[in-house]
Tab-separated table of C-alpha atoms in Angstrom:
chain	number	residue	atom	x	y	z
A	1	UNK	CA	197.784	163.350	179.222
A	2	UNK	CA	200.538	161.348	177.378
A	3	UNK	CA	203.865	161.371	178.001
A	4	UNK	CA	206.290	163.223	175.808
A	5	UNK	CA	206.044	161.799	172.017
A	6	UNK	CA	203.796	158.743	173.292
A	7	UNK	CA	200.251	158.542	171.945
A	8	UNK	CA	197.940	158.452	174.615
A	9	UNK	CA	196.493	155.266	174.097
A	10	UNK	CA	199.402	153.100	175.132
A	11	UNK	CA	199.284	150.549	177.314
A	12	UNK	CA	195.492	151.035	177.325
A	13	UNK	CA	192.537	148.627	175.727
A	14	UNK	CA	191.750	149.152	172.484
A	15	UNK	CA	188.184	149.335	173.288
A	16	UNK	CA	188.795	151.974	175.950
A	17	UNK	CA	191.360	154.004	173.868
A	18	UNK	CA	188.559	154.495	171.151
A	19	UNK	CA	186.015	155.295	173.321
A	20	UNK	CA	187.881	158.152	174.074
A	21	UNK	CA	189.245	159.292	171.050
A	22	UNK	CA	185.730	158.928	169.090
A	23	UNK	CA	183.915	159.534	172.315
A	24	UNK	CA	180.859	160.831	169.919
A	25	UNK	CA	180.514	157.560	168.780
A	26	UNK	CA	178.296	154.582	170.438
A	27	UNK	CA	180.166	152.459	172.088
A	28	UNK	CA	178.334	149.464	170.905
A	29	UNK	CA	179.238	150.782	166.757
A	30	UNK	CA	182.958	150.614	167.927
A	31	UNK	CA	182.772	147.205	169.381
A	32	UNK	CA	180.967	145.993	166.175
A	33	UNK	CA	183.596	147.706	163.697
A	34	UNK	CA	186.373	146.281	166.013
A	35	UNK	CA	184.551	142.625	166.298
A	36	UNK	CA	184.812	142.968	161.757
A	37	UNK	CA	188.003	143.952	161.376
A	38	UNK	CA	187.074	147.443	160.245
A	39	UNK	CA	189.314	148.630	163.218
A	40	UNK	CA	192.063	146.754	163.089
A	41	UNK	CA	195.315	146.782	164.917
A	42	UNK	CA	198.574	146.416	162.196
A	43	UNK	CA	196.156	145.550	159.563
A	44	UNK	CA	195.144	142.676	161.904
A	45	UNK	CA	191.739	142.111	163.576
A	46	UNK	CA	192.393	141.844	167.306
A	47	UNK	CA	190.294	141.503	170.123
A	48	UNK	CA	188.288	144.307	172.078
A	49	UNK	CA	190.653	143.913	175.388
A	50	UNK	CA	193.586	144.307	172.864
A	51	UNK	CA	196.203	146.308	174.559
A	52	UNK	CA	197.841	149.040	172.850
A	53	UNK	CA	201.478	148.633	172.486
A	54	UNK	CA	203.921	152.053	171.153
A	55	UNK	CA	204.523	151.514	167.851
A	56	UNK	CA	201.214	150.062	166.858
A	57	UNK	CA	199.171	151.017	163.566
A	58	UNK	CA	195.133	151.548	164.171
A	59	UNK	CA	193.288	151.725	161.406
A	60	UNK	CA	189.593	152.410	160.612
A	61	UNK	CA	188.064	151.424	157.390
A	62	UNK	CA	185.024	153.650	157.175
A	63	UNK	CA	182.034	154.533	155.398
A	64	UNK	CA	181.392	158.199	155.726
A	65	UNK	CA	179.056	161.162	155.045
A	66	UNK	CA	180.498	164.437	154.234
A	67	UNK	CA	180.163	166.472	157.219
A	68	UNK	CA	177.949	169.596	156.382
A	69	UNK	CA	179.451	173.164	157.495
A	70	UNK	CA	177.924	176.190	157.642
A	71	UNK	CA	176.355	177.946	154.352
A	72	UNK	CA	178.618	181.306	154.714
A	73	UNK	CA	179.940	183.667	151.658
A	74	UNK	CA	183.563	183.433	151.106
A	75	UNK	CA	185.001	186.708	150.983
A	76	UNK	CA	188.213	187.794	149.318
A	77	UNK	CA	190.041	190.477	151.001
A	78	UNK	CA	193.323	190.382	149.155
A	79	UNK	CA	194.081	188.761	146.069
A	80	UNK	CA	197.512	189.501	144.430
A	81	UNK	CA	199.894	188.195	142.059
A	82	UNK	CA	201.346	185.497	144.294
A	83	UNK	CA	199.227	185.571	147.510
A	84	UNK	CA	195.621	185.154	148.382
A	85	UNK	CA	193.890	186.547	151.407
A	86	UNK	CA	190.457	185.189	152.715
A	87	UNK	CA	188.189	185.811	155.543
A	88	UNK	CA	187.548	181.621	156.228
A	89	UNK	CA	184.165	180.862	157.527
A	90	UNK	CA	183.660	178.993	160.676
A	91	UNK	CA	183.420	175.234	160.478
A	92	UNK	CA	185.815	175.147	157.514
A	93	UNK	CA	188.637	173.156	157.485
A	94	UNK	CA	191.291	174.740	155.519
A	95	UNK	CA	192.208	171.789	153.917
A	96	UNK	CA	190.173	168.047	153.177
A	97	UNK	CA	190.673	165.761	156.336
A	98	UNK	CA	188.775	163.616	158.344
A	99	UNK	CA	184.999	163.517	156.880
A	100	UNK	CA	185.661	166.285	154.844
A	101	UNK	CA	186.488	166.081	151.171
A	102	UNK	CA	184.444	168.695	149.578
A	103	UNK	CA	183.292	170.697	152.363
A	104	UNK	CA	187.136	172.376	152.837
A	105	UNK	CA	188.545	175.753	152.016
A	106	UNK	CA	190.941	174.667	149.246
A	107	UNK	CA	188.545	172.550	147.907
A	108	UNK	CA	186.101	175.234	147.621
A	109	UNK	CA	188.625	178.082	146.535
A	110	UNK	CA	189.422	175.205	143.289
A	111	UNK	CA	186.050	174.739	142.065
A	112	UNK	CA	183.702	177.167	142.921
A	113	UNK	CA	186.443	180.410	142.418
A	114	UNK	CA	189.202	178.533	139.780
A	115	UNK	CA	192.172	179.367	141.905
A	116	UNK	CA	195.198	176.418	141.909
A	117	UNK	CA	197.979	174.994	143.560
A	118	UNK	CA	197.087	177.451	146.965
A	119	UNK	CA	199.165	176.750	150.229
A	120	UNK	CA	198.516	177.838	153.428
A	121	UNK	CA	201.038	180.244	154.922
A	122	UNK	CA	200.393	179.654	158.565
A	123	UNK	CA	197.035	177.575	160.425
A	124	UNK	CA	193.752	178.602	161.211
A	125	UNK	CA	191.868	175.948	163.177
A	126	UNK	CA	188.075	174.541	161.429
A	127	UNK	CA	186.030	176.371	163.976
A	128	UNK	CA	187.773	179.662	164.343
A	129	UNK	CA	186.868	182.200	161.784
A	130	UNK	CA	188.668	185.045	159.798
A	131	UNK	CA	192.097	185.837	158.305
A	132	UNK	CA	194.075	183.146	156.407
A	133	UNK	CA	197.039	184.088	153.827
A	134	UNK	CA	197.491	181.667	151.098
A	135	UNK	CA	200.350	181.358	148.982
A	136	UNK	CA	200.123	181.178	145.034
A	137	UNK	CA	202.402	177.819	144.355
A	138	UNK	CA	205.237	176.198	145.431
A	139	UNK	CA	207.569	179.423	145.566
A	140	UNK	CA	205.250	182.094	146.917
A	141	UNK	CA	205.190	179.650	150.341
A	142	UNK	CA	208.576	179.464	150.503
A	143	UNK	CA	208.769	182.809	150.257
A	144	UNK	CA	206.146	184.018	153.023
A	145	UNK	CA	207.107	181.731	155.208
A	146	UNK	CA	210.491	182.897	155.105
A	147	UNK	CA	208.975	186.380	155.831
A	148	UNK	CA	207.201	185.115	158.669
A	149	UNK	CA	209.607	183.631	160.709
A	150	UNK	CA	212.148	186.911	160.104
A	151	UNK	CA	209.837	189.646	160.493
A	152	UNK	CA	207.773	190.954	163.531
A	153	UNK	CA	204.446	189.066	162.762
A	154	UNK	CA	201.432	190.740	164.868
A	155	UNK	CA	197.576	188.770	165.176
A	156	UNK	CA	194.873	190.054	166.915
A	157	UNK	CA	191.547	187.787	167.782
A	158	UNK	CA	188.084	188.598	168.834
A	159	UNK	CA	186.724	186.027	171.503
A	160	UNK	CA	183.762	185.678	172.839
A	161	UNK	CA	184.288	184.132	176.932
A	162	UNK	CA	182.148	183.280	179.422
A	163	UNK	CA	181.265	185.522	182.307
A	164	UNK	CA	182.443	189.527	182.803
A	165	UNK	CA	186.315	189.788	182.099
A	166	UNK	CA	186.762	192.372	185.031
A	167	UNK	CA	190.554	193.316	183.652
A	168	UNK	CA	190.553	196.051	181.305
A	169	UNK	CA	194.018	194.845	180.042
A	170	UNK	CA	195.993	191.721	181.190
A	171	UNK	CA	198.956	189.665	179.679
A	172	UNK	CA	198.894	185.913	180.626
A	173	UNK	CA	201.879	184.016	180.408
A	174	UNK	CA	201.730	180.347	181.692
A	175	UNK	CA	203.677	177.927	180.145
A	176	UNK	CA	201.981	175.269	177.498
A	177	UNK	CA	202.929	171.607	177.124
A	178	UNK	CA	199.882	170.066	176.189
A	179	UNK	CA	196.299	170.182	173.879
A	180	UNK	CA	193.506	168.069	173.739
A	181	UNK	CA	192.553	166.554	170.658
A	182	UNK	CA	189.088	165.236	172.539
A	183	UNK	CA	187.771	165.913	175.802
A	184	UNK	CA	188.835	162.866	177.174
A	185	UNK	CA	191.918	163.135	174.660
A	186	UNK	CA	195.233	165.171	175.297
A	187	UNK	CA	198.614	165.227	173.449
A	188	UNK	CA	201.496	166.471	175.383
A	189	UNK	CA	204.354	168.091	174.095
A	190	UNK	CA	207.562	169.531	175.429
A	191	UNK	CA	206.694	172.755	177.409
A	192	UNK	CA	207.122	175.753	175.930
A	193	UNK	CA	206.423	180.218	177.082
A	194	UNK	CA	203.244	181.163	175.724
A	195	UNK	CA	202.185	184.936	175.972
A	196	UNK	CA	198.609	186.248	175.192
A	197	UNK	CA	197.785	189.930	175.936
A	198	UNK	CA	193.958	190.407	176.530
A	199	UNK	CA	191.945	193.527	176.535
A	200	UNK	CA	188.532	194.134	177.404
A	201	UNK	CA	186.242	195.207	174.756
A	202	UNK	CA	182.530	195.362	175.353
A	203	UNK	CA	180.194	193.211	178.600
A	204	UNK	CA	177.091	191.722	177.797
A	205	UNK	CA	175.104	191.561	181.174
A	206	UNK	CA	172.337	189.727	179.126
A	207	UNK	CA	174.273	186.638	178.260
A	208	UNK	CA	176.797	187.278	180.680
A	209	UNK	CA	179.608	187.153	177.739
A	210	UNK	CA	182.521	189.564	177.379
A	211	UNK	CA	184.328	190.347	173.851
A	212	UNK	CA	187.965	190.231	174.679
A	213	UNK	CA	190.686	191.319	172.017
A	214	UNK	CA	193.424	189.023	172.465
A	215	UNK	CA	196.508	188.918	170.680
A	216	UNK	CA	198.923	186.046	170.886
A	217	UNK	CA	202.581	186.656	171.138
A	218	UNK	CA	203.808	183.008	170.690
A	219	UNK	CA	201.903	180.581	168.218
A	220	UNK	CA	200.962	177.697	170.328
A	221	UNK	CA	198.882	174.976	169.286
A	222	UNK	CA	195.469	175.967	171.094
A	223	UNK	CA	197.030	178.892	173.458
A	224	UNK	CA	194.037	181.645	173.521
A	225	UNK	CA	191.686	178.812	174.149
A	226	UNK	CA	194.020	177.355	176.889
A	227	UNK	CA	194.652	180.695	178.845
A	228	UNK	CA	191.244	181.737	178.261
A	229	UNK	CA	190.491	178.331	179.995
A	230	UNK	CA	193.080	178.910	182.481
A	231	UNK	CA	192.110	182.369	183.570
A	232	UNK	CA	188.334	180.981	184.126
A	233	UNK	CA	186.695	182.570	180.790
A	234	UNK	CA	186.498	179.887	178.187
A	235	UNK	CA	185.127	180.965	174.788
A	236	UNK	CA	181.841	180.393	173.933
A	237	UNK	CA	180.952	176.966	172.203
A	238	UNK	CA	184.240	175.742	172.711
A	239	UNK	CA	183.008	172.279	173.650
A	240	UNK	CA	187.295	171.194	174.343
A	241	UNK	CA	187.846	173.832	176.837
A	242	UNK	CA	184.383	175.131	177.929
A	243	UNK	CA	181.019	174.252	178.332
A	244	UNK	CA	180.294	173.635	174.562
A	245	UNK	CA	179.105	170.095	173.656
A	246	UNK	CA	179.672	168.492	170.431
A	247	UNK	CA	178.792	165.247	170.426
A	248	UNK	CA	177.009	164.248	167.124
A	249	UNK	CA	174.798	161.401	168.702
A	250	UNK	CA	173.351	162.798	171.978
A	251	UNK	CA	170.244	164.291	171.881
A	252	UNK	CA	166.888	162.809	173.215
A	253	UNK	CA	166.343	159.800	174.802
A	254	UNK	CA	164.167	158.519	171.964
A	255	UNK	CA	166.974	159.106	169.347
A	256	UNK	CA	169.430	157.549	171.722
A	257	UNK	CA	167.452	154.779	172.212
A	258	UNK	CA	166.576	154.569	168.456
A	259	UNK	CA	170.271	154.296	167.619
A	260	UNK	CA	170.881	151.525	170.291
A	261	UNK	CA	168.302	149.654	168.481
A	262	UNK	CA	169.769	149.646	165.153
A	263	UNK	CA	173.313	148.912	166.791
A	264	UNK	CA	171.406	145.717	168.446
A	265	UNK	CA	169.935	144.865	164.847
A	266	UNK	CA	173.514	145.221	163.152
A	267	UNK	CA	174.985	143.206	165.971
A	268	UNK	CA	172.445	140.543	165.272
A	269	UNK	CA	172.404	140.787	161.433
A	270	UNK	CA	176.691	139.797	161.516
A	271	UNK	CA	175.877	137.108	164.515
A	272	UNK	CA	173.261	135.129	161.789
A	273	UNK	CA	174.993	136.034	158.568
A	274	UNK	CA	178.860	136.122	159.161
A	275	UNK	CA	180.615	139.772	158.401
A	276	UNK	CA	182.217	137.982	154.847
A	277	UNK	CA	179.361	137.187	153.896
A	278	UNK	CA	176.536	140.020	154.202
A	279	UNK	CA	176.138	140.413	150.576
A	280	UNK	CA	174.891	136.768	149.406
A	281	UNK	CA	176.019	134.951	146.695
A	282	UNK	CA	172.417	134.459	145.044
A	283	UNK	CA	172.551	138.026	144.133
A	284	UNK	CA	174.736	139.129	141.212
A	285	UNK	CA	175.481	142.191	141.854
A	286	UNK	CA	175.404	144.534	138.497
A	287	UNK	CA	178.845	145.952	137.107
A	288	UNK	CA	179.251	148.419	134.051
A	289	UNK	CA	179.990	145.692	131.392
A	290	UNK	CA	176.257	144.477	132.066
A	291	UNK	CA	174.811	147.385	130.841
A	292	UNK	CA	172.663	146.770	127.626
A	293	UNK	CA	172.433	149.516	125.292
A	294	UNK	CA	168.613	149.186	124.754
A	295	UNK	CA	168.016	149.599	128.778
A	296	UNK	CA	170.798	152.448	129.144
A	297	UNK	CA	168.971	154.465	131.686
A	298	UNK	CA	167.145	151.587	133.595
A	299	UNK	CA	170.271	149.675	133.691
A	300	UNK	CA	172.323	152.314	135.375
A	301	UNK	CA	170.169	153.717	137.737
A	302	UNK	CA	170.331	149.996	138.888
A	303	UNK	CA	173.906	149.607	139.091
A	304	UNK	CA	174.437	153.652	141.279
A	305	UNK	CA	171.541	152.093	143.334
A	306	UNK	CA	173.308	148.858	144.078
A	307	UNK	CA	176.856	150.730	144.446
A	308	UNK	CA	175.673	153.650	146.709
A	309	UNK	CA	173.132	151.865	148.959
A	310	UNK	CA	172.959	151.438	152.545
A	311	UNK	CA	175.397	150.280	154.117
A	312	UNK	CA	175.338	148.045	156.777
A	313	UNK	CA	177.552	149.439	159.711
A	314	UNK	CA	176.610	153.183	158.666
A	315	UNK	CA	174.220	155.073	161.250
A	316	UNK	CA	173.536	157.552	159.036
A	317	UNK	CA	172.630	154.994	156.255
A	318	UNK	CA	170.082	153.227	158.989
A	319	UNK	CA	168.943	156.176	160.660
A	320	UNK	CA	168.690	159.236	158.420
A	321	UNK	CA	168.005	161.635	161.201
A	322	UNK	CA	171.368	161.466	161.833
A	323	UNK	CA	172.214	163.285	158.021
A	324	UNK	CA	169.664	166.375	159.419
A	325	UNK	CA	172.269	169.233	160.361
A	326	UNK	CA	172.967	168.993	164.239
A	327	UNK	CA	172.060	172.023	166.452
A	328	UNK	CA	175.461	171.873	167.195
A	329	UNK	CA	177.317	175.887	166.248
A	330	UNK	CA	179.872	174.068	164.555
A	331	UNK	CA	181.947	176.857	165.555
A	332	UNK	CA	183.638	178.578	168.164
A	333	UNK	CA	183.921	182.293	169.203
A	334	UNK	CA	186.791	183.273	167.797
A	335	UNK	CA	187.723	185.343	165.114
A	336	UNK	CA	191.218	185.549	163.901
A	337	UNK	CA	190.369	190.023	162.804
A	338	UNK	CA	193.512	192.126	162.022
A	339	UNK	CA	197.047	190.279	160.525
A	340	UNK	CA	199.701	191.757	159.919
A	341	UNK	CA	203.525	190.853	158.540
A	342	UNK	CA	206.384	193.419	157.762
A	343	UNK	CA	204.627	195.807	155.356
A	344	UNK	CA	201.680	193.963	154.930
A	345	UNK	CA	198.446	194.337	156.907
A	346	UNK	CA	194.962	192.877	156.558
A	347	UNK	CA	191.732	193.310	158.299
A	348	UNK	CA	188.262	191.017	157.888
A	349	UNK	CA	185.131	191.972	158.335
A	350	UNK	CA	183.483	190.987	161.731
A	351	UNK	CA	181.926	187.925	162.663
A	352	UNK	CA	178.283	187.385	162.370
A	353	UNK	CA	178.627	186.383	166.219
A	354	UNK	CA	178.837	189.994	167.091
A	355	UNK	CA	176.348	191.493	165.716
A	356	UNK	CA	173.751	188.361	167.233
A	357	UNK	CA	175.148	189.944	170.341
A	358	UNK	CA	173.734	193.629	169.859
């Protein structure tokens, strides 16, 4: 865990630091990227044994895939003149970020439904389902925001924990001064009260799970799934603070082995070829002032094939299994149900998790 506004990777090879923070990723893919200058350090290429100083800049140019989420409907519980109310799916992110461009709330809300210039009122985290209020423009946040932080705001969750919760009713109310970003990952902050009540709901002897209404009392970053943690229930699937395990590349041996192959071949292509110089000089590559009128079609089917081919440090683009949906839930137990501020009260629907249960 860092230290109070100090990223954890200080003082720490660079190697090491990413190993951590993109601990899904083969080692061997980060030391290429680092050994090409596609992680740099200050816009600099540096070494692997680079150490991290405070203050520096890491950047990663990548080539990415749009990370797939789960096919769920969308449904609108509340749309008014100046606020929107939706019941998110799990494995949305609210907003674009990371490998997700399309695949995000907003995005979604924009060109599938027509709706503009939305703002989230308050967070909901990618892989927790449920109630999220959305402001219409610039105003309308300001507004309910405002309203928020005056008025008594009350959120109830559904999780789904690990083992038989054997209290009926409890209120937990350890301190939080930290969250992990990864599991090997944490980001400490300055400690703050954090108070979740928890009530029993419903034991399933089968799985040995336990559906626990929980509703937080202070908005920390993470704080159900940290006191859930704490008290020795972790939700289910929740692969930061339970048993869950996310990592995109671990499967079978064969597919590990598979990928360490093509890391081996990439390593070896850059050794003989030089990173600058991959694409060779012979080749002309094909831009849009080439097109001839007569060969219209031909000629730019050519040129997307030549601008959206493999490319040569991308997994996914060597080894399409990879692009095949993981068996990984892509979400976690919990459902953010009943939300309500001042006057206004919402409820969603329950989560298909549930009713898997019955």
């Amino acid at each position: 865990v860092a230290q109070s506004n100090v990223w954890p990777g200080v003082d720490k090879p660079l190697i090491n630091f990413l190993g951590d923070r993109f601990s899904s990723s083969p080692r061997g893919l980060l030391e290429l990227e680092v050994e090409c200058g596609q992680i740099a350090v200050n816009l600099e290429k540096v070494p692997l044994d680079y150490m991290i100083r405070q203050g520096d800049v890491i950047t990663r140019t990548a080539h990415f895939h749009e990370t797939p989420v789960l096919d769920r409907k969308l449904n609108i519980i509340h749309d008014g003149d100046d606020l929107l109310v939706v019941d998110k799916p799990p494995s949305w992110p609210v907003h674009s970020c990371g490998n997700f461009r399309f695949n995000s709330l907003l995005y979604i809300l924009t060109k599938e439904f027509g709706y503009r210039d939305l703002r989230p009122v308050h967070r909901l985290d990618r892989l927790t389902s449920g109630i999220i209020m959305l402001a219409k423009g610039k105003n309308s946040a300001a507004k309910y925001q405002k309203m928020l932080a005056r008025c008594t705001v009350q959120k109830v969750y559904l999780a789904l924990v690990e083992g038989k919760f054997d209290r009926s009713h409890l209120v937990h109310s350890t301190p939080l001064s930290s969250h992990r970003v990864t599991k090997k990952v944490a980001i400490s902050t300055k400690e703050k009260s954090a108070i979740t009540e928890f009530k029993t709901l419903e034991y399933f002897p089968r799985q040995n799970y336990t559906l626990v209404e929980c509703r937080p009392i202070t908005g920390r970053t993470h704080q159900i799934r940290l006191h859930l943690q704490e008290l020795g229930h972790p939700i289910v699937n929740d692969f930061l603070y339970g048993t869950g395990k996310s990592s995109f590349y671990e499967s079978t041996p064969e597919k590990r082995e598979s990928i360490e192959n093509i890391i081996r071949a990439m390593k070896a292509q850059r050794e003989a070829d030089n990173a600058a110089k991959l694409h060779s000089d012979n080749s002309k590559v094909m831009t849009a002032s080439d097109i001839n009128e007569d060969k219209t079609v031909e000629q730019v089917r050519t040129l997307l094939e030549q601008r959206f081919s493999k490319h040569d440090f991308c997994l996914k683009c060597q080894f399409p299994q990879l692009l095949i949906q993981s068996k990984d839930p892509k979400y976690i137990c919990l459902h953010s149900y009943r939300y309500s501020v001042g006057d206004l009260q919402f409820q969603s629907s329950l989560p298909p998790w549930i009713q898997e249960l019955k």
